Tab-separated table of C-alpha atoms in Angstrom:
chain	number	residue	atom	x	y	z
A	1350	VAL	CA	0.000	0.000	0.000
A	1351	ILE	CA	2.786	2.421	0.934
A	1352	ALA	CA	4.641	1.622	-2.294
A	1353	ARG	CA	1.479	2.272	-4.272
A	1354	ASP	CA	0.886	5.596	-2.441
A	1355	LEU	CA	4.515	6.559	-2.993
A	1356	GLN	CA	4.200	5.766	-6.694
A	1357	ALA	CA	1.007	7.909	-6.898
A	1358	ILE	CA	2.744	10.812	-5.112
A	1359	LYS	CA	5.734	10.585	-7.493
A	1360	LYS	CA	3.359	10.565	-10.448
A	1361	GLU	CA	1.490	13.582	-9.026
A	1362	MET	CA	4.786	15.454	-8.443
A	1363	SER	CA	5.860	14.723	-12.004
A	1364	GLU	CA	2.523	16.039	-13.269
A	1365	GLN	CA	2.871	19.179	-11.099
A	1366	LYS	CA	6.370	19.821	-12.504
A	1367	ARG	CA	5.042	19.448	-16.051
A	1368	LEU	CA	2.176	21.826	-15.309
A	1369	ALA	CA	4.558	24.356	-13.719
A	1370	LYS	CA	6.752	24.171	-16.837
A	1371	ASP	CA	3.673	24.703	-19.059
A	1372	ILE	CA	2.626	27.677	-16.920
A	1373	ARG	CA	6.077	29.264	-17.242
A	1374	ALA	CA	5.972	28.740	-21.026
A	1375	ALA	CA	2.481	30.277	-21.198
A	1376	GLU	CA	3.561	33.261	-19.064
A	1377	ASN	CA	6.581	33.751	-21.347
A	1378	HIS	CA	4.278	33.561	-24.382
A	1379	ILE	CA	1.976	36.182	-22.795
A	1380	VAL	CA	4.948	38.508	-22.248
A	1381	HIS	CA	5.879	38.175	-25.930
A	1382	LEU	CA	2.283	38.702	-27.074
A	1383	ASN	CA	1.982	41.827	-24.898
A	1384	ALA	CA	5.206	43.183	-26.367
A	1385	LEU	CA	3.929	42.444	-29.884
A	1386	ASP	CA	0.634	44.168	-29.053
A	1387	ASP	CA	2.562	47.237	-27.853
A	1388	TYR	CA	4.701	47.316	-30.998
A	1389	LEU	CA	1.682	46.903	-33.283
A	1390	GLY	CA	-0.133	49.646	-31.378
A	1391	GLN	CA	2.831	51.973	-31.830
A	1392	PHE	CA	3.024	51.045	-35.511
A	1393	ARG	CA	-0.707	51.727	-35.947
A	1394	LEU	CA	-0.338	55.147	-34.316
A	1395	ASP	CA	2.712	55.932	-36.435
A	1396	LEU	CA	0.974	54.815	-39.606
A	1397	ALA	CA	-2.194	56.722	-38.733
A	1398	GLY	CA	-0.081	59.763	-37.940
A	1399	ARG	CA	1.454	59.618	-41.417
A	1400	ILE	CA	-1.721	58.773	-43.338
A	1401	ARG	CA	-4.139	61.028	-41.445
A	1402	PRO	CA	-2.596	64.274	-42.769
A	1403	LEU	CA	-2.595	62.887	-46.319
A	1404	ILE	CA	-6.277	61.945	-46.075
A	1405	ALA	CA	-7.094	65.381	-44.641
A	1406	GLN	CA	-5.124	67.072	-47.430
A	1407	ARG	CA	-6.944	65.113	-50.151
A	1408	ALA	CA	-10.338	65.664	-48.515
A	1409	SER	CA	-9.555	69.386	-48.212
A	1410	ALA	CA	-8.805	69.657	-51.930
A	1411	LEU	CA	-12.054	67.870	-52.784
A	1412	LEU	CA	-14.036	69.968	-50.321
A	1413	SER	CA	-12.623	73.141	-51.827
A	1414	MET	CA	-13.621	71.951	-55.328
A	1415	THR	CA	-17.133	70.988	-54.255
A	1416	THR	CA	-17.851	74.155	-52.258
A	1417	ALA	CA	-16.330	76.671	-54.690
A	1418	SER	CA	-13.629	77.285	-52.021
A	1419	ARG	CA	-16.112	78.268	-49.307
A	1420	TYR	CA	-14.637	75.494	-47.158
A	1421	SER	CA	-11.121	74.539	-48.060
A	1422	GLN	CA	-9.667	72.712	-45.099
A	1423	VAL	CA	-10.592	69.492	-43.321
A	1424	ASP	CA	-8.686	68.468	-40.226
A	1425	LEU	CA	-8.674	65.078	-38.542
A	1426	ASP	CA	-7.548	64.679	-34.951
A	1427	GLN	CA	-5.815	61.550	-33.622
A	1428	ASP	CA	-9.185	59.831	-33.184
A	1429	TYR	CA	-10.223	60.881	-36.709
A	1430	ASN	CA	-12.815	63.326	-35.431
A	1431	ILE	CA	-13.584	65.763	-38.228
A	1432	ARG	CA	-13.103	69.517	-38.014
A	1433	ILE	CA	-13.877	71.859	-40.880
A	1434	TYR	CA	-12.390	75.301	-41.187
A	1435	ASP	CA	-14.817	78.133	-41.794
A	1436	GLY	CA	-12.507	81.019	-42.519
A	1437	ASN	CA	-9.529	80.484	-40.257
A	1438	ARG	CA	-11.415	78.777	-37.396
A	1439	PRO	CA	-11.962	75.026	-37.066
A	1440	PHE	CA	-15.399	73.719	-36.098
A	1441	ALA	CA	-16.699	70.250	-35.307
A	1442	ILE	CA	-18.611	68.716	-38.203
A	1443	GLU	CA	-21.828	68.838	-36.155
A	1444	ARG	CA	-21.890	72.624	-36.578
A	1445	PHE	CA	-22.583	72.310	-40.292
A	1446	SER	CA	-25.798	71.507	-42.130
A	1447	GLY	CA	-26.729	67.934	-42.996
A	1448	GLY	CA	-25.865	68.510	-46.657
A	1449	GLU	CA	-22.470	69.949	-45.731
A	1450	GLN	CA	-21.814	67.011	-43.395
A	1451	ASP	CA	-22.734	64.585	-46.175
A	1452	LEU	CA	-20.412	66.422	-48.544
A	1453	VAL	CA	-17.478	66.346	-46.115
A	1454	ASN	CA	-18.041	62.633	-45.518
A	1455	LEU	CA	-18.125	62.048	-49.288
A	1456	CYS	CA	-14.846	63.953	-49.676
A	1457	LEU	CA	-13.297	61.876	-46.900
A	1458	ARG	CA	-14.483	58.595	-48.439
A	1459	ILE	CA	-12.991	59.553	-51.782
A	1460	ALA	CA	-9.768	60.744	-50.123
A	1461	ILE	CA	-9.464	57.437	-48.265
A	1462	SER	CA	-10.043	55.578	-51.553
A	1463	GLN	CA	-7.300	57.635	-53.195
A	1464	VAL	CA	-4.810	56.940	-50.405
A	1465	VAL	CA	-5.654	53.231	-50.313
A	1466	ALA	CA	-5.309	53.028	-54.096
A	1467	GLU	CA	-1.905	54.712	-53.975
A	1468	ARG	CA	-0.604	52.724	-51.026
A	1469	SER	CA	-1.988	49.308	-51.932
A	1470	GLY	CA	1.158	48.250	-53.752
A	1471	GLY	CA	-0.896	45.970	-55.950
A	1472	ALA	CA	-2.981	46.634	-58.991
A	1473	PRO	CA	-4.374	50.158	-59.018
A	1474	ILE	CA	-7.995	50.708	-58.085
A	1475	ASN	CA	-9.573	52.003	-61.268
A	1476	PHE	CA	-13.143	52.521	-60.192
A	1477	ILE	CA	-15.253	53.941	-57.428
A	1478	VAL	CA	-18.960	53.447	-56.733
A	1479	LEU	CA	-20.966	56.246	-55.137
A	1480	ASP	CA	-24.488	55.430	-54.013
A	1481	GLU	CA	-27.090	58.209	-53.630
A	1482	ILE	CA	-24.634	60.993	-52.819
A	1483	PHE	CA	-26.726	63.871	-54.169
A	1484	GLY	CA	-29.911	63.660	-52.101
A	1485	SER	CA	-28.961	66.306	-49.533
A	1486	GLN	CA	-27.238	68.634	-52.022
A	1487	ASP	CA	-28.695	71.630	-53.841
A	1488	ALA	CA	-28.382	71.988	-57.627
A	1489	GLU	CA	-25.266	74.189	-57.475
A	1490	ARG	CA	-23.464	71.778	-55.153
A	1491	ARG	CA	-24.491	68.831	-57.352
A	1492	ASP	CA	-22.808	70.533	-60.315
A	1493	LEU	CA	-19.672	71.149	-58.242
A	1494	ILE	CA	-19.582	67.503	-57.141
A	1495	LEU	CA	-19.944	66.290	-60.733
A	1496	ASN	CA	-17.137	68.628	-61.841
A	1497	ALA	CA	-14.902	67.340	-59.036
A	1498	LEU	CA	-15.675	63.751	-60.039
A	1499	ALA	CA	-14.815	64.572	-63.648
A	1500	GLN	CA	-11.421	65.831	-62.445
A	1501	LEU	CA	-10.927	62.530	-60.594
A	1502	SER	CA	-11.542	60.518	-63.750
A	1503	SER	CA	-7.810	60.411	-64.440
A	1504	GLN	CA	-7.315	58.416	-61.235
A	1505	PHE	CA	-10.599	56.493	-61.220
A	1506	ARG	CA	-11.268	55.578	-64.837
A	1507	GLN	CA	-14.729	54.326	-63.980
A	1508	ILE	CA	-16.909	56.246	-61.579
A	1509	TYR	CA	-20.276	54.614	-60.980
A	1510	ILE	CA	-22.950	56.886	-59.591
A	1511	ILE	CA	-26.169	55.343	-58.357
A	1512	THR	CA	-28.950	57.918	-58.284
A	1513	HIS	CA	-32.676	58.408	-58.695
A	1514	ILE	CA	-32.358	62.137	-59.390
A	1515	GLU	CA	-33.359	62.735	-63.020
A	1516	SER	CA	-31.401	65.994	-63.427
A	1517	ILE	CA	-28.177	64.159	-62.494
A	1518	LYS	CA	-28.857	61.436	-65.019
A	1519	ASP	CA	-29.007	64.058	-67.779
A	1520	MET	CA	-25.473	65.191	-66.897
A	1521	LEU	CA	-23.758	61.799	-67.048
A	1522	PRO	CA	-22.022	60.540	-70.194
A	1523	VAL	CA	-23.164	56.922	-69.902
A	1524	LEU	CA	-26.334	55.652	-68.273
A	1525	ILE	CA	-27.241	52.164	-67.217
A	1526	HIS	CA	-30.876	51.921	-66.241
A	1527	VAL	CA	-31.801	49.065	-63.927
A	1528	GLU	CA	-35.433	48.016	-64.106
A	1529	LEU	CA	-37.586	45.153	-62.927
A	1530	ALA	CA	-38.040	42.470	-65.539
A	1531	ASP	CA	-40.508	40.548	-63.363
A	1532	ASP	CA	-41.117	39.943	-59.655
A	1533	VAL	CA	-37.694	38.382	-59.027
A	1534	THR	CA	-35.457	39.559	-61.873
A	1535	SER	CA	-33.899	42.891	-62.746
A	1536	ARG	CA	-32.365	43.878	-66.041
A	1537	ALA	CA	-29.737	46.491	-66.871
A	1538	VAL	CA	-30.257	48.543	-69.999
A	1539	LEU	CA	-27.534	50.729	-71.510
A	1540	LEU	CA	-29.066	54.040	-72.534
């Protein structure tokens, strides 16, 4: 009986040593993962710090084009909160009308697309799709947006605009009309 108990104790001690070794290995792994997390966090901040000004610069140029230079500067803080300069004073985006907010967000989306396209390192992104971007804009601003998009056509060879606004459709060089063919099928018609 004593020999059997001694054997069980030795087996238990061996198991405890193995578990202690596994715990030390796991703790070491956690230290390395925490260090990696810190390095990746620093890299993310560094990368964001380099890209954020470029995005703001591109969005500012687009905003200037689409507002006839009324607003010409967009600023992004470290958390990417948006400030728009009215004259020489920055204001939070919430200060501006819904249409102006939509326009700034459109400019930022396009600016982000430009930066991603440039930095992707792979095949260039040749097209952009914009869905219902004109609803909150007046006629003058719609014209400015279309002119800005025409200027972007050298970078984005294909710009798809989805809209239900008839006056916009008349200003586009190529139209694809999507209509219901029956209850479950749609058809695209080149106009």
